[in-house]
Amino acid sequence: MKPLKRIFVVGGELSTFIGKGHPDFVWKKHPDFGKRENPSLEDYLSQAINGALEKTGVDAEAIDRGFVGNFAGELFNSQGHLGAMAVRANEKLVGKPFTRLEGACASGGLAILSAMDALHAGSDVVMAVGAEVQTTVSAREGAGYLARASHWEEERSIDEFTFPAMFARRAKHYKEAFGVTDEDIAHVTVKAYENANKNPKAHMSKVSWDLESASTPGDRNPAFLGNEELKPHLKVSDCSQVSDGGAAVILATEEGLKKLGKKPEDCIEVLAYAQATSPLGQVKDYTVLDNTKMAADQVYADAGITPEQVQVAEVHDCFAVTELLMYEALGFAEKGKGAELARAGETGLTGKIPVNTGGGLLAFGHPVGATGVKQLLEIYRQMKGQCGDYQLAERPEIGLTANMGGDDRTTVCIALKDV
Ligand code: ACO
């Protein structure tokens, strides 16, 4: 929808995203093993909330309502009731209405949407926060938890790594339909890691992939699925990370900005937002993200912009092939032509439509509930020139986010403009 009153993103903060492959992440062979623990879900909520308040100079007292995106705290951390957990972060938040939202990997996007709905309903200053801690169990066990975002009864059995297998299925169909190769898909991976290597907050800031290794299965890059039909279509390098982290943003109306003593020029503005939801287990065409396309088409229509006008995008690259499908669903490339866009380098930092400038889910990381919130914050940071080594040469004026849950079953798209 087009906001009924002007909505501004005041700013926010995110933690470093960590997990296996990040130097700060403590695991069995780490020199700090037994000496310190990795941060908890509560730590990430607190870091994000207090970091956002500090970064924006907003007093917690000014926050009218808060919305928390998290997918599976009960499973990974034995912790639910996260609205009440979030307000532990700051004593000035005690008593304020904080509510948790869940829509699988789009939980963060839903927290932002609910925050904007609250602004329409009369609030002036709101916060959306997202956090997830997934490294409490092995990747294999965690895959079973993440599989709760599929239709469990009908889809869990596809593979123990259910989501990697579901997107291997999309890769298989996409490659067969359009003659796309593993090397085409690997261009997305290489770009993601190159960007993350410029981003000190990224999970994979110190890991790199060259085109040949990312295109080829091998010891370092196993094709790890058990499902024999799908196994050839997905390697470790194609997958987003099992990350821990948190992110928070503050949004306000014009009235809210006055209360905060801020000007619209300090902020970016929401042009339009949309959510689309499709039935679990009923993907009609594996070569298209049709749910995302519905949300994107709505956002373009409501914002009054075209895909050609978008100068920076944060898209949900849960797997490398998903980013190619996103290019097509968002109108950056025609059907079947996403790979050409990647191959030509047009979605890199110097291309015509830079996508996932900080490394995306593949390499910035994917702490599920935090991802949608991080996407919005990344657009803000690019527009305000805060991205350091991965800052675009020309600050973008129009940006787009696409945060997707499950196998393209819930999508949140937001169109943004620098003020
Ligand atoms: N040869 C053969 N097989 C191997 C090798 C090798 N050299 N190395 C590993 N494997 C296999 C093993 O079977 C291993 O499983 P096991 O150790 O439990 O038996 C499996 O690969 C994974 O290896 P791990 O060492 O556990 O891998 P890691 O911890 O680095 O995780 C992985 C990699 C599995 C790709 C993980 O990052 C992942 O699951 N990513 C996707 C996360 C996800 O699905 N998120 C949700 C997205 S959906 C959405 O957003 C809409």
Tab-separated table of C-alpha atoms and ligand atoms in Angstrom:
chain	number	residue	atom	x	y	z
A	1	MET	CA	0.000	0.000	0.000
A	2	LYS	CA	0.951	3.622	-0.385
A	3	PRO	CA	1.293	5.044	3.145
A	4	LEU	CA	-1.768	7.077	4.160
A	5	LYS	CA	0.578	9.457	5.935
A	6	ARG	CA	4.284	10.000	5.306
A	7	ILE	CA	6.451	7.327	6.959
A	8	PHE	CA	10.166	7.858	7.570
A	9	VAL	CA	12.984	5.483	8.443
A	10	VAL	CA	14.922	7.360	11.117
A	11	GLY	CA	17.815	4.867	11.193
A	12	GLY	CA	18.883	1.836	13.173
A	13	GLU	CA	21.665	-0.563	14.015
A	14	LEU	CA	22.651	-4.158	13.475
A	15	SER	CA	25.029	-6.526	15.218
A	16	THR	CA	27.836	-8.283	13.446
A	17	PHE	CA	26.366	-11.470	11.971
A	18	ILE	CA	28.378	-14.499	13.080
A	19	GLY	CA	28.429	-18.279	12.813
A	20	LYS	CA	30.714	-20.989	11.456
A	21	GLY	CA	33.414	-19.306	9.318
A	22	HIS	CA	33.474	-16.052	11.313
A	23	PRO	CA	36.605	-15.488	13.431
A	24	ASP	CA	34.600	-14.402	16.524
A	25	PHE	CA	32.311	-17.423	16.507
A	26	VAL	CA	33.281	-19.834	19.288
A	27	TRP	CA	33.135	-23.533	18.372
A	28	LYS	CA	34.999	-26.658	19.402
A	29	LYS	CA	38.344	-25.822	17.764
A	30	HIS	CA	38.258	-22.078	18.520
A	31	PRO	CA	40.988	-20.839	20.942
A	32	ASP	CA	38.256	-19.260	23.121
A	33	PHE	CA	36.289	-22.518	23.406
A	34	GLY	CA	35.357	-23.019	27.074
A	35	LYS	CA	36.440	-19.453	27.895
A	36	ARG	CA	33.527	-17.489	26.505
A	37	GLU	CA	30.069	-18.108	25.048
A	38	ASN	CA	28.612	-16.801	21.810
A	39	PRO	CA	25.994	-14.055	22.341
A	40	SER	CA	22.455	-15.250	23.152
A	41	LEU	CA	19.145	-14.325	21.523
A	42	GLU	CA	18.559	-11.866	24.337
A	43	ASP	CA	22.023	-10.335	23.761
A	44	TYR	CA	21.199	-9.754	20.082
A	45	LEU	CA	17.823	-8.198	20.843
A	46	SER	CA	19.449	-5.918	23.374
A	47	GLN	CA	22.391	-4.980	21.086
A	48	ALA	CA	20.025	-4.165	18.222
A	49	ILE	CA	17.491	-2.207	20.301
A	50	ASN	CA	19.986	-0.171	22.307
A	51	GLY	CA	22.266	0.207	19.290
A	52	ALA	CA	19.392	1.649	17.222
A	53	LEU	CA	18.446	4.068	20.008
A	54	GLU	CA	22.045	5.193	20.402
A	55	LYS	CA	22.773	5.478	16.675
A	56	THR	CA	19.668	7.601	16.055
A	57	GLY	CA	19.874	9.561	19.319
A	58	VAL	CA	16.266	8.572	20.073
A	59	ASP	CA	15.276	8.293	23.746
A	60	ALA	CA	13.593	4.929	24.441
A	61	GLU	CA	10.813	6.900	26.118
A	62	ALA	CA	9.777	8.152	22.658
A	63	ILE	CA	9.061	4.649	21.288
A	64	ASP	CA	5.284	4.099	21.195
A	65	ARG	CA	5.276	0.456	20.077
A	66	GLY	CA	7.717	-2.282	19.143
A	67	PHE	CA	7.551	-5.320	16.835
A	68	VAL	CA	9.923	-8.272	17.043
A	69	GLY	CA	10.661	-10.561	14.081
A	70	ASN	CA	11.823	-14.045	14.987
A	71	PHE	CA	11.126	-17.394	13.382
A	72	ALA	CA	12.046	-20.209	15.721
A	73	GLY	CA	13.189	-19.013	19.147
A	74	GLU	CA	11.243	-21.843	20.791
A	75	LEU	CA	13.217	-24.463	18.842
A	76	PHE	CA	16.732	-23.011	18.671
A	77	ASN	CA	16.710	-21.283	22.076
A	78	SER	CA	13.753	-22.714	24.044
A	79	GLN	CA	12.494	-19.156	24.159
A	80	GLY	CA	9.193	-17.671	23.089
A	81	HIS	CA	7.314	-14.576	24.283
A	82	LEU	CA	9.837	-12.317	22.622
A	83	GLY	CA	7.959	-9.031	22.976
A	84	ALA	CA	8.445	-9.367	26.713
A	85	MET	CA	12.040	-10.463	26.175
A	86	ALA	CA	12.737	-7.399	24.020
A	87	VAL	CA	11.635	-4.867	26.635
A	88	ARG	CA	14.244	-6.278	29.044
A	89	ALA	CA	16.761	-4.435	26.840
A	90	ASN	CA	15.971	-1.012	28.227
A	91	GLU	CA	14.083	-0.039	31.380
A	92	LYS	CA	12.402	2.836	29.553
A	93	LEU	CA	10.662	0.293	27.326
A	94	VAL	CA	9.002	-1.494	30.257
A	95	GLY	CA	5.217	-1.309	29.920
A	96	LYS	CA	5.278	-0.411	26.224
A	97	PRO	CA	3.442	-2.698	23.778
A	98	PHE	CA	6.023	-4.979	22.130
A	99	THR	CA	4.747	-7.877	20.005
A	100	ARG	CA	6.430	-10.739	18.168
A	101	LEU	CA	5.735	-11.516	14.485
A	102	GLU	CA	6.447	-14.802	12.712
A	103	GLY	CA	6.434	-15.507	8.984
A	104	ALA	CA	9.451	-17.805	8.589
A	105	CYS	CA	12.364	-15.988	6.933
A	106	ALA	CA	10.090	-12.975	6.312
A	107	SER	CA	9.512	-12.448	10.052
A	108	GLY	CA	11.672	-9.298	10.053
A	109	GLY	CA	9.767	-7.837	7.101
A	110	LEU	CA	6.482	-8.542	8.881
A	111	ALA	CA	7.766	-6.731	11.993
A	112	ILE	CA	8.411	-3.665	9.812
A	113	LEU	CA	4.979	-3.909	8.173
A	114	SER	CA	3.269	-4.111	11.553
A	115	ALA	CA	5.321	-1.145	12.748
A	116	MET	CA	4.077	0.871	9.764
A	117	ASP	CA	0.496	-0.242	10.394
A	118	ALA	CA	0.917	1.027	13.962
A	119	LEU	CA	1.931	4.428	12.574
A	120	HIS	CA	-1.290	4.437	10.544
A	121	ALA	CA	-3.210	3.507	13.683
A	122	GLY	CA	-1.987	6.548	15.590
A	123	SER	CA	1.512	5.826	16.899
A	124	ASP	CA	4.191	8.408	16.061
A	125	VAL	CA	7.474	6.579	16.702
A	126	VAL	CA	7.866	2.803	16.459
A	127	MET	CA	10.616	0.216	16.410
A	128	ALA	CA	11.003	-2.969	14.379
A	129	VAL	CA	13.621	-5.400	15.620
A	130	GLY	CA	14.610	-8.835	14.359
A	131	ALA	CA	16.908	-11.462	15.834
A	132	GLU	CA	17.716	-15.148	15.504
A	133	VAL	CA	20.301	-17.447	17.079
A	134	GLN	CA	20.586	-20.690	15.110
A	135	THR	CA	24.020	-22.023	16.012
A	136	THR	CA	22.838	-23.788	19.166
A	137	VAL	CA	22.478	-27.021	17.148
A	138	SER	CA	24.232	-28.644	14.159
A	139	ALA	CA	23.355	-27.465	10.648
A	140	ARG	CA	21.574	-30.793	10.085
A	141	GLU	CA	19.392	-30.497	13.204
A	142	GLY	CA	18.788	-26.821	12.433
A	143	ALA	CA	17.623	-27.802	8.948
A	144	GLY	CA	14.828	-29.755	10.638
A	145	TYR	CA	13.822	-26.660	12.611
A	146	LEU	CA	13.905	-24.482	9.493
A	147	ALA	CA	11.771	-27.099	7.725
A	148	ARG	CA	8.867	-25.922	9.902
A	149	ALA	CA	8.577	-23.122	7.321
A	150	SER	CA	7.565	-25.706	4.698
A	151	HIS	CA	4.385	-27.803	4.705
A	152	TRP	CA	5.794	-30.244	7.252
A	153	GLU	CA	3.572	-33.224	6.447
A	154	GLU	CA	3.986	-32.966	2.688
A	155	GLU	CA	7.464	-31.525	2.231
A	156	ARG	CA	9.700	-32.468	5.155
A	157	SER	CA	10.533	-35.838	3.607
A	158	ILE	CA	12.111	-34.326	0.480
A	159	ASP	CA	15.471	-34.262	2.336
A	160	GLU	CA	16.866	-33.863	5.847
A	161	PHE	CA	18.108	-30.504	4.543
A	162	THR	CA	14.572	-29.605	3.460
A	163	PHE	CA	15.058	-25.991	2.356
A	164	PRO	CA	18.351	-26.533	0.567
A	165	ALA	CA	16.578	-29.372	-1.288
A	166	MET	CA	13.558	-27.229	-2.154
A	167	PHE	CA	15.820	-24.656	-3.756
A	168	ALA	CA	17.925	-27.355	-5.431
A	169	ARG	CA	14.609	-28.312	-7.042
A	170	ARG	CA	14.159	-24.743	-8.244
A	171	ALA	CA	17.772	-24.712	-9.531
A	172	LYS	CA	17.177	-27.982	-11.417
A	173	HIS	CA	14.029	-26.680	-13.115
A	174	TYR	CA	15.551	-23.257	-13.834
A	175	LYS	CA	18.720	-24.718	-15.345
A	176	GLU	CA	16.729	-27.144	-17.490
A	177	ALA	CA	14.226	-24.518	-18.674
A	178	PHE	CA	16.701	-21.812	-19.619
A	179	GLY	CA	20.045	-23.584	-20.215
A	180	VAL	CA	21.562	-21.924	-17.144
A	181	THR	CA	24.807	-23.474	-15.833
A	182	ASP	CA	26.324	-23.943	-12.372
A	183	GLU	CA	28.890	-21.329	-13.391
A	184	ASP	CA	26.115	-18.801	-14.130
A	185	ILE	CA	24.728	-19.359	-10.646
A	186	ALA	CA	28.217	-19.158	-9.125
A	187	HIS	CA	28.497	-15.536	-10.313
A	188	VAL	CA	25.955	-14.664	-7.617
A	189	THR	CA	28.029	-16.423	-4.958
A	190	VAL	CA	31.276	-14.763	-5.987
A	191	LYS	CA	29.663	-11.296	-5.977
A	192	ALA	CA	28.103	-11.931	-2.553
A	193	TYR	CA	31.436	-12.913	-0.981
A	194	GLU	CA	33.320	-10.069	-2.692
A	195	ASN	CA	30.850	-7.604	-1.184
A	196	ALA	CA	30.970	-9.284	2.234
A	197	ASN	CA	34.762	-9.073	2.202
A	198	LYS	CA	34.308	-5.274	2.218
A	199	ASN	CA	31.810	-5.461	5.092
A	200	PRO	CA	33.143	-5.844	8.661
A	201	LYS	CA	29.650	-6.802	9.936
A	202	ALA	CA	29.334	-9.748	7.533
A	203	HIS	CA	29.409	-13.375	8.681
A	204	MET	CA	31.682	-14.208	5.733
A	205	SER	CA	33.845	-11.087	5.853
A	206	LYS	CA	36.977	-13.270	5.832
A	207	VAL	CA	35.925	-16.075	3.462
A	208	SER	CA	36.114	-15.934	-0.327
A	209	TRP	CA	35.072	-18.045	-3.304
A	210	ASP	CA	36.496	-17.920	-6.814
A	211	LEU	CA	34.281	-18.696	-9.784
A	212	GLU	CA	35.783	-22.111	-10.465
A	213	SER	CA	35.476	-23.463	-6.898
A	214	ALA	CA	31.968	-22.045	-6.501
A	215	SER	CA	30.929	-23.727	-9.783
A	216	THR	CA	32.334	-27.149	-8.940
A	217	PRO	CA	31.488	-29.708	-6.259
A	218	GLY	CA	34.490	-30.909	-4.273
A	219	ASP	CA	35.758	-31.555	-0.776
A	220	ARG	CA	35.575	-27.898	0.162
A	221	ASN	CA	32.267	-27.475	-1.662
A	222	PRO	CA	30.297	-30.697	-1.182
A	223	ALA	CA	27.004	-31.435	-2.890
A	224	PHE	CA	25.606	-32.452	0.498
A	225	LEU	CA	21.972	-33.405	-0.091
A	226	GLY	CA	20.779	-36.983	0.460
A	227	ASN	CA	18.126	-36.734	-2.265
A	228	GLU	CA	19.894	-38.242	-5.293
A	229	GLU	CA	17.760	-36.432	-7.879
A	230	LEU	CA	18.382	-32.995	-6.359
A	231	LYS	CA	21.935	-33.512	-5.044
A	232	PRO	CA	23.713	-32.367	-8.258
A	233	HIS	CA	21.902	-29.039	-8.171
A	234	LEU	CA	23.150	-27.581	-4.888
A	235	LYS	CA	26.564	-27.207	-3.263
A	236	VAL	CA	27.546	-25.655	0.069
A	237	SER	CA	28.626	-22.457	-1.739
A	238	ASP	CA	25.072	-22.024	-3.061
A	239	CYS	CA	23.620	-21.752	0.466
A	240	SER	CA	22.945	-18.828	2.769
A	241	GLN	CA	24.540	-18.987	6.187
A	242	VAL	CA	23.317	-20.366	9.466
A	243	SER	CA	23.972	-17.084	11.286
A	244	ASP	CA	23.266	-15.423	14.617
A	245	GLY	CA	22.513	-11.721	14.771
A	246	GLY	CA	20.076	-8.896	15.321
A	247	ALA	CA	18.963	-5.648	13.679
A	248	ALA	CA	16.591	-2.825	14.624
A	249	VAL	CA	15.134	0.212	12.856
A	250	ILE	CA	13.119	3.176	14.093
A	251	LEU	CA	10.261	4.546	11.988
A	252	ALA	CA	8.229	7.698	12.498
A	253	THR	CA	5.498	9.893	11.069
A	254	GLU	CA	6.043	13.621	10.395
A	255	GLU	CA	4.561	14.251	13.839
A	256	GLY	CA	6.999	11.694	15.255
A	257	LEU	CA	9.955	13.428	13.628
A	258	LYS	CA	8.916	16.699	15.265
A	259	LYS	CA	8.805	14.966	18.659
A	260	LEU	CA	12.281	13.547	18.009
A	261	GLY	CA	13.628	16.906	16.860
A	262	LYS	CA	14.514	15.426	13.465
A	263	LYS	CA	14.003	16.613	9.926
A	264	PRO	CA	12.804	14.515	6.961
A	265	GLU	CA	16.255	15.070	5.351
A	266	ASP	CA	17.814	13.055	8.201
A	267	CYS	CA	15.696	10.097	7.096
A	268	ILE	CA	14.600	8.054	4.118
A	269	GLU	CA	10.935	7.747	3.210
A	270	VAL	CA	8.734	4.712	2.584
A	271	LEU	CA	7.104	5.076	-0.841
A	272	ALA	CA	5.021	1.899	-0.611
A	273	TYR	CA	4.944	-1.553	0.948
A	274	ALA	CA	3.216	-4.838	0.249
A	275	GLN	CA	2.884	-8.355	1.558
A	276	ALA	CA	1.796	-11.359	-0.488
A	277	THR	CA	1.078	-14.798	0.963
A	278	SER	CA	0.549	-18.055	-0.970
A	279	PRO	CA	-0.475	-21.521	0.248
A	280	LEU	CA	2.238	-23.763	1.687
A	281	GLY	CA	3.230	-26.698	-0.471
A	282	GLN	CA	1.633	-25.397	-3.665
A	283	VAL	CA	4.360	-23.938	-5.883
A	284	LYS	CA	3.000	-24.007	-9.443
A	285	ASP	CA	6.162	-23.199	-11.380
A	286	TYR	CA	9.581	-23.747	-9.806
A	287	THR	CA	11.209	-21.324	-12.257
A	288	VAL	CA	9.246	-18.309	-10.987
A	289	LEU	CA	8.910	-16.569	-7.613
A	290	ASP	CA	5.281	-15.736	-8.282
A	291	ASN	CA	4.429	-14.741	-4.716
A	292	THR	CA	7.321	-12.263	-4.669
A	293	LYS	CA	6.203	-10.991	-8.063
A	294	MET	CA	2.732	-10.260	-6.664
A	295	ALA	CA	4.210	-8.230	-3.791
A	296	ALA	CA	6.650	-6.432	-6.109
A	297	ASP	CA	4.021	-5.562	-8.730
A	298	GLN	CA	1.848	-4.098	-5.968
A	299	VAL	CA	4.718	-2.050	-4.565
A	300	TYR	CA	5.715	-0.654	-7.959
A	301	ALA	CA	2.101	0.316	-8.690
A	302	ASP	CA	1.565	1.948	-5.292
A	303	ALA	CA	4.940	3.717	-5.279
A	304	GLY	CA	4.473	4.900	-8.867
A	305	ILE	CA	7.924	3.669	-9.881
A	306	THR	CA	9.260	1.145	-12.395
A	307	PRO	CA	12.005	-1.466	-11.903
A	308	GLU	CA	14.290	0.654	-14.122
A	309	GLN	CA	14.202	3.429	-11.517
A	310	VAL	CA	15.502	1.230	-8.667
A	311	GLN	CA	19.126	2.114	-7.923
A	312	VAL	CA	19.820	-0.347	-5.107
A	313	ALA	CA	18.048	-3.515	-3.964
A	314	GLU	CA	18.227	-5.903	-1.047
A	315	VAL	CA	16.793	-9.223	-2.181
A	316	HIS	CA	16.292	-12.540	-0.427
A	317	ASP	CA	19.146	-14.717	-1.739
A	318	CYS	CA	18.578	-17.665	0.602
A	319	PHE	CA	20.303	-19.700	-2.120
A	320	ALA	CA	22.330	-18.400	-5.085
A	321	VAL	CA	19.678	-19.417	-7.621
A	322	THR	CA	17.051	-17.509	-5.630
A	323	GLU	CA	18.847	-14.251	-6.368
A	324	LEU	CA	18.526	-14.910	-10.124
A	325	LEU	CA	14.816	-15.656	-9.657
A	326	MET	CA	14.500	-12.462	-7.605
A	327	TYR	CA	15.981	-10.385	-10.474
A	328	GLU	CA	13.167	-11.709	-12.637
A	329	ALA	CA	10.355	-11.396	-10.071
A	330	LEU	CA	11.390	-7.803	-9.330
A	331	GLY	CA	11.586	-6.887	-13.016
A	332	PHE	CA	15.352	-6.306	-13.195
A	333	ALA	CA	15.597	-9.031	-15.843
A	334	GLU	CA	13.141	-10.781	-18.145
A	335	LYS	CA	12.092	-14.361	-17.432
A	336	GLY	CA	15.074	-16.682	-17.914
A	337	LYS	CA	17.513	-13.770	-18.255
A	338	GLY	CA	18.526	-13.328	-14.598
A	339	ALA	CA	21.737	-15.266	-15.132
A	340	GLU	CA	22.771	-12.923	-17.944
A	341	LEU	CA	22.420	-9.944	-15.622
A	342	ALA	CA	24.648	-11.617	-13.022
A	343	ARG	CA	27.173	-12.751	-15.590
A	344	ALA	CA	27.468	-9.209	-16.992
A	345	GLY	CA	28.248	-7.894	-13.499
A	346	GLU	CA	25.247	-5.551	-13.611
A	347	THR	CA	24.210	-6.368	-10.037
A	348	GLY	CA	27.687	-5.737	-8.594
A	349	LEU	CA	28.714	-2.548	-6.803
A	350	THR	CA	29.511	-0.801	-10.095
A	351	GLY	CA	26.672	-2.287	-12.138
A	352	LYS	CA	23.448	-0.642	-13.263
A	353	ILE	CA	21.380	-2.204	-10.462
A	354	PRO	CA	23.541	-3.110	-7.432
A	355	VAL	CA	21.937	-5.946	-5.455
A	356	ASN	CA	22.833	-7.055	-1.918
A	357	THR	CA	25.732	-4.652	-1.619
A	358	GLY	CA	26.812	-5.902	1.834
A	359	GLY	CA	26.901	-9.578	0.824
A	360	GLY	CA	23.269	-10.707	1.046
A	361	LEU	CA	22.075	-13.781	2.895
A	362	LEU	CA	24.781	-15.831	1.184
A	363	ALA	CA	27.670	-13.941	2.749
A	364	PHE	CA	26.453	-11.080	4.982
A	365	GLY	CA	24.550	-13.901	6.669
A	366	HIS	CA	20.991	-14.970	7.413
A	367	PRO	CA	19.932	-14.780	11.056
A	368	VAL	CA	16.410	-15.477	9.872
A	369	GLY	CA	14.299	-13.045	11.950
A	370	ALA	CA	16.856	-10.245	11.537
A	371	THR	CA	17.161	-10.462	7.755
A	372	GLY	CA	14.169	-8.332	6.695
A	373	VAL	CA	15.098	-5.613	9.179
A	374	LYS	CA	18.713	-5.650	8.021
A	375	GLN	CA	17.565	-5.225	4.421
A	376	LEU	CA	15.730	-1.986	5.225
A	377	LEU	CA	18.668	-0.719	7.231
A	378	GLU	CA	21.064	-1.497	4.371
A	379	ILE	CA	19.037	0.637	1.969
A	380	TYR	CA	19.060	3.441	4.552
A	381	ARG	CA	22.818	3.123	5.004
A	382	GLN	CA	23.505	3.164	1.237
A	383	MET	CA	21.279	6.228	0.804
A	384	LYS	CA	22.994	8.039	3.654
A	385	GLY	CA	26.530	7.104	2.577
A	386	GLN	CA	27.273	4.927	5.632
A	387	CYS	CA	28.458	1.721	3.948
A	388	GLY	CA	32.209	2.273	4.183
A	389	ASP	CA	34.188	0.119	1.735
A	390	TYR	CA	31.040	-1.121	-0.016
A	391	GLN	CA	29.446	2.302	-0.363
A	392	LEU	CA	28.151	2.855	-3.907
A	393	ALA	CA	30.002	5.601	-5.791
A	394	GLU	CA	26.753	7.473	-6.352
A	395	ARG	CA	24.321	7.495	-3.452
A	396	PRO	CA	21.096	5.806	-4.555
A	397	GLU	CA	17.832	7.730	-4.381
A	398	ILE	CA	15.348	4.902	-4.961
A	399	GLY	CA	15.679	1.475	-3.316
A	400	LEU	CA	13.748	-1.757	-2.928
A	401	THR	CA	13.699	-4.651	-0.463
A	402	ALA	CA	12.283	-8.155	-0.963
A	403	ASN	CA	12.168	-10.395	2.120
A	404	MET	CA	10.845	-13.895	1.488
A	405	GLY	CA	9.590	-16.619	3.826
A	406	GLY	CA	9.655	-20.334	2.990
A	407	ASP	CA	9.593	-21.462	-0.629
A	408	ASP	CA	8.285	-18.038	-1.737
A	409	ARG	CA	5.145	-18.337	0.394
A	410	THR	CA	5.284	-15.003	2.299
A	411	THR	CA	6.975	-11.957	0.805
A	412	VAL	CA	7.354	-8.405	2.028
A	413	CYS	CA	8.488	-5.723	-0.442
A	414	ILE	CA	9.231	-2.129	0.511
A	415	ALA	CA	10.048	0.751	-1.866
A	416	LEU	CA	12.121	3.572	-0.407
A	417	LYS	CA	13.327	7.007	-1.404
A	418	ASP	CA	16.011	9.246	0.002
A	419	VAL	CA	14.573	12.537	1.199
B	1	ACO	N1	32.029	-34.334	1.444
B	1	ACO	C1	30.765	-34.782	1.454
B	1	ACO	N2	29.833	-34.335	2.277
B	1	ACO	C2	30.180	-33.360	3.143
B	1	ACO	C3	31.488	-32.833	3.200
B	1	ACO	C4	32.434	-33.348	2.306
B	1	ACO	N3	33.695	-32.894	2.272
B	1	ACO	N4	31.522	-31.867	4.145
B	1	ACO	C5	30.289	-31.798	4.652
B	1	ACO	N5	29.474	-32.689	4.037
B	1	ACO	C6	28.076	-32.923	4.221
B	1	ACO	C7	27.760	-33.691	5.433
B	1	ACO	O1	26.681	-34.571	5.147
B	1	ACO	C8	27.291	-32.638	6.425
B	1	ACO	O2	26.301	-33.093	7.261
B	1	ACO	P1	26.672	-33.897	8.653
B	1	ACO	O3	27.998	-33.368	9.126
B	1	ACO	O4	25.551	-33.547	9.536
B	1	ACO	O5	26.667	-35.287	8.255
B	1	ACO	C9	26.686	-31.596	5.514
B	1	ACO	O6	27.449	-31.657	4.302
B	1	ACO	C10	26.798	-30.177	6.037
B	1	ACO	O7	28.111	-29.987	6.484
B	1	ACO	P2	28.423	-29.101	7.740
B	1	ACO	O8	29.872	-29.175	8.054
B	1	ACO	O9	27.427	-29.370	8.808
B	1	ACO	O10	28.155	-27.725	7.047
B	1	ACO	P3	28.036	-26.319	7.659
B	1	ACO	O11	27.834	-26.333	9.126
B	1	ACO	O12	29.154	-25.508	7.106
B	1	ACO	O13	26.685	-25.863	6.982
B	1	ACO	C11	25.127	-25.723	5.208
B	1	ACO	C12	26.593	-25.728	5.589
B	1	ACO	C13	24.511	-27.074	5.464
B	1	ACO	C14	25.037	-25.372	3.752
B	1	ACO	C15	24.410	-24.640	6.069
B	1	ACO	O14	25.069	-23.415	5.941
B	1	ACO	C16	22.955	-24.491	5.691
B	1	ACO	O15	22.123	-25.325	6.033
B	1	ACO	N6	22.578	-23.382	5.006
B	1	ACO	C17	21.197	-23.100	4.608
B	1	ACO	C18	20.404	-22.501	5.734
B	1	ACO	C19	18.947	-22.409	5.390
B	1	ACO	O16	18.361	-23.326	4.823
B	1	ACO	N7	18.301	-21.273	5.741
B	1	ACO	C20	16.901	-21.040	5.418
B	1	ACO	C21	16.819	-20.554	4.034
B	1	ACO	S1	15.180	-20.605	3.394
B	1	ACO	C22	14.688	-18.987	3.242
B	1	ACO	O17	15.365	-18.063	3.664
B	1	ACO	C23	13.400	-18.649	2.551
